[in-house]
Amino acid sequence: MTLDALIQRLRDFADARDWNPDHTPKNLVMALAGETGELTALFQWLTPDQSRQAMGDPHLRERVLDEIADVLLYLTRLADVLGVDLLAAANAKIDRNELRFPARQA
Amino acid sequence: MTLDALIQRLRDFADARDWNPDHTPKNLVMALAGETGELTALFQWLTPDQSRQAMGDPHLRERVLDEIADVLLYLTRLADVLGVDLLAAANAKIDRNELRFPARQA
Amino acid sequence: MTLDALIQRLRDFADARDWNPDHTPKNLVMALAGETGELTALFQWLTPDQSRQAMGDPHLRERVLDEIADVLLYLTRLADVLGVDLLAAANAKIDRNELRFPARQA
Amino acid sequence: MTLDALIQRLRDFADARDWNPDHTPKNLVMALAGETGELTALFQWLTPDQSRQAMGDPHLRERVLDEIADVLLYLTRLADVLGVDLLAAANAKIDRNELRFPARQA
């Protein structure tokens, strides 16, 4: 399974439900913000150490998987609607970050 | 370029800067929320129709690419630290959504 | 009812439940982000015009009231824990905004 | 200074700049999400203990005050546009929370 296959699956999903008129970038970015908020809430009372063990709790694990998936789904859909190549954008950003944050090691 | 290559590149990036102690799931989910907020802000005063044309404005396009990339970087890093297979989680969620939202078309 | 009374009520509420150890600024800002995400989700599929009529729908009205309240509760609690005077900070920001964004009218 | 005075000041501010057409609930909730994201980012790499000392750093203090103010400004403006009495909504929510989370102490 690749990211390209996910993009296509989400396109087909929206087409089959006539959801394209609702899938404006403005609406999708709000959906992304909503799902990111739900994901954040799952970690809000955990200490940093507890957060490292989050996936060891079966109930929490299920909710984390669900919310992380939702964030990726809306991010992927948003990028597709905007015509953005997600992986290319991410790699270009790391290129810039390598200049901003030089590595300590040689 | 694949998502797996991006995961590895981010791992190497954090290793080379000794950032792993800061990369707790709690901290990373906050970073994800921060970047999602910045992305949301780019669309806040646009109408839905204007948001469809966002990438036609060179200055806005650059900022959208930058923020979308940041969201993917932190989401990818968060998933890696939690041991989550992003694409598998996303596909499992679409499987569930197909039951929740039956397609209108045959 | 004043904002000061709300601050005191939230303090008493946390004291009576031994919640102060969990109410670090870091945790409270995450809770604020989570509630803001839930509030955002209520408006994500509405057009701007529909959003103006949101309170006319009894079910949506109830959810909006609930989420707006949660955002204010966590914002108030966060400010109290940080020792921030919310109204003074807001007014100082408007003072700065008046310089940044001069009024068009005389 | 009261919250009512802040509401009025923001109304006058928007009127004097002809900003009311842009101040739909949908747009304002996005602005609120954006500012909450910026506030979250200020705390993302701090430990919970460090977050309790955030206001002791003059530079960070200034940024926290600025972002907390922005969150309150957009929340206040959103509530006003929706016709929501913020303090009444917050108190009604605490009433409900008292039933959901009984106090441990007598």
XYZ file of N, CA and C in Angstrom, chain B residues 17 21 29 39 45 51 77 82 84 100 104:
33
model
N 20.767 15.107 15.451
C 20.653 16.323 16.267
C 20.364 15.996 17.739
N 15.214 12.611 22.738
C 14.602 12.819 24.066
C 13.420 13.787 24.041
N 2.666 15.542 19.384
C 1.264 15.835 19.073
C 1.006 17.338 19.246
N -1.492 26.193 9.486
C -2.114 25.893 8.190
C -3.549 26.432 8.146
N -9.547 33.614 6.323
C -10.365 34.710 5.762
C -10.776 34.446 4.318
N -10.618 29.547 -1.434
C -9.692 28.524 -0.926
C -9.326 27.524 -2.022
N 6.481 11.556 12.083
C 7.385 11.332 13.214
C 6.608 10.778 14.425
N 5.378 6.165 17.931
C 4.342 5.327 18.544
C 4.332 3.908 17.969
N 3.223 3.215 14.930
C 2.000 3.111 14.122
C 2.353 3.082 12.643
N -19.877 2.946 7.699
C -20.626 4.055 8.318
C -21.332 4.921 7.282
N -23.697 6.180 -2.333
C -25.010 6.341 -2.961
C -25.076 5.605 -4.289
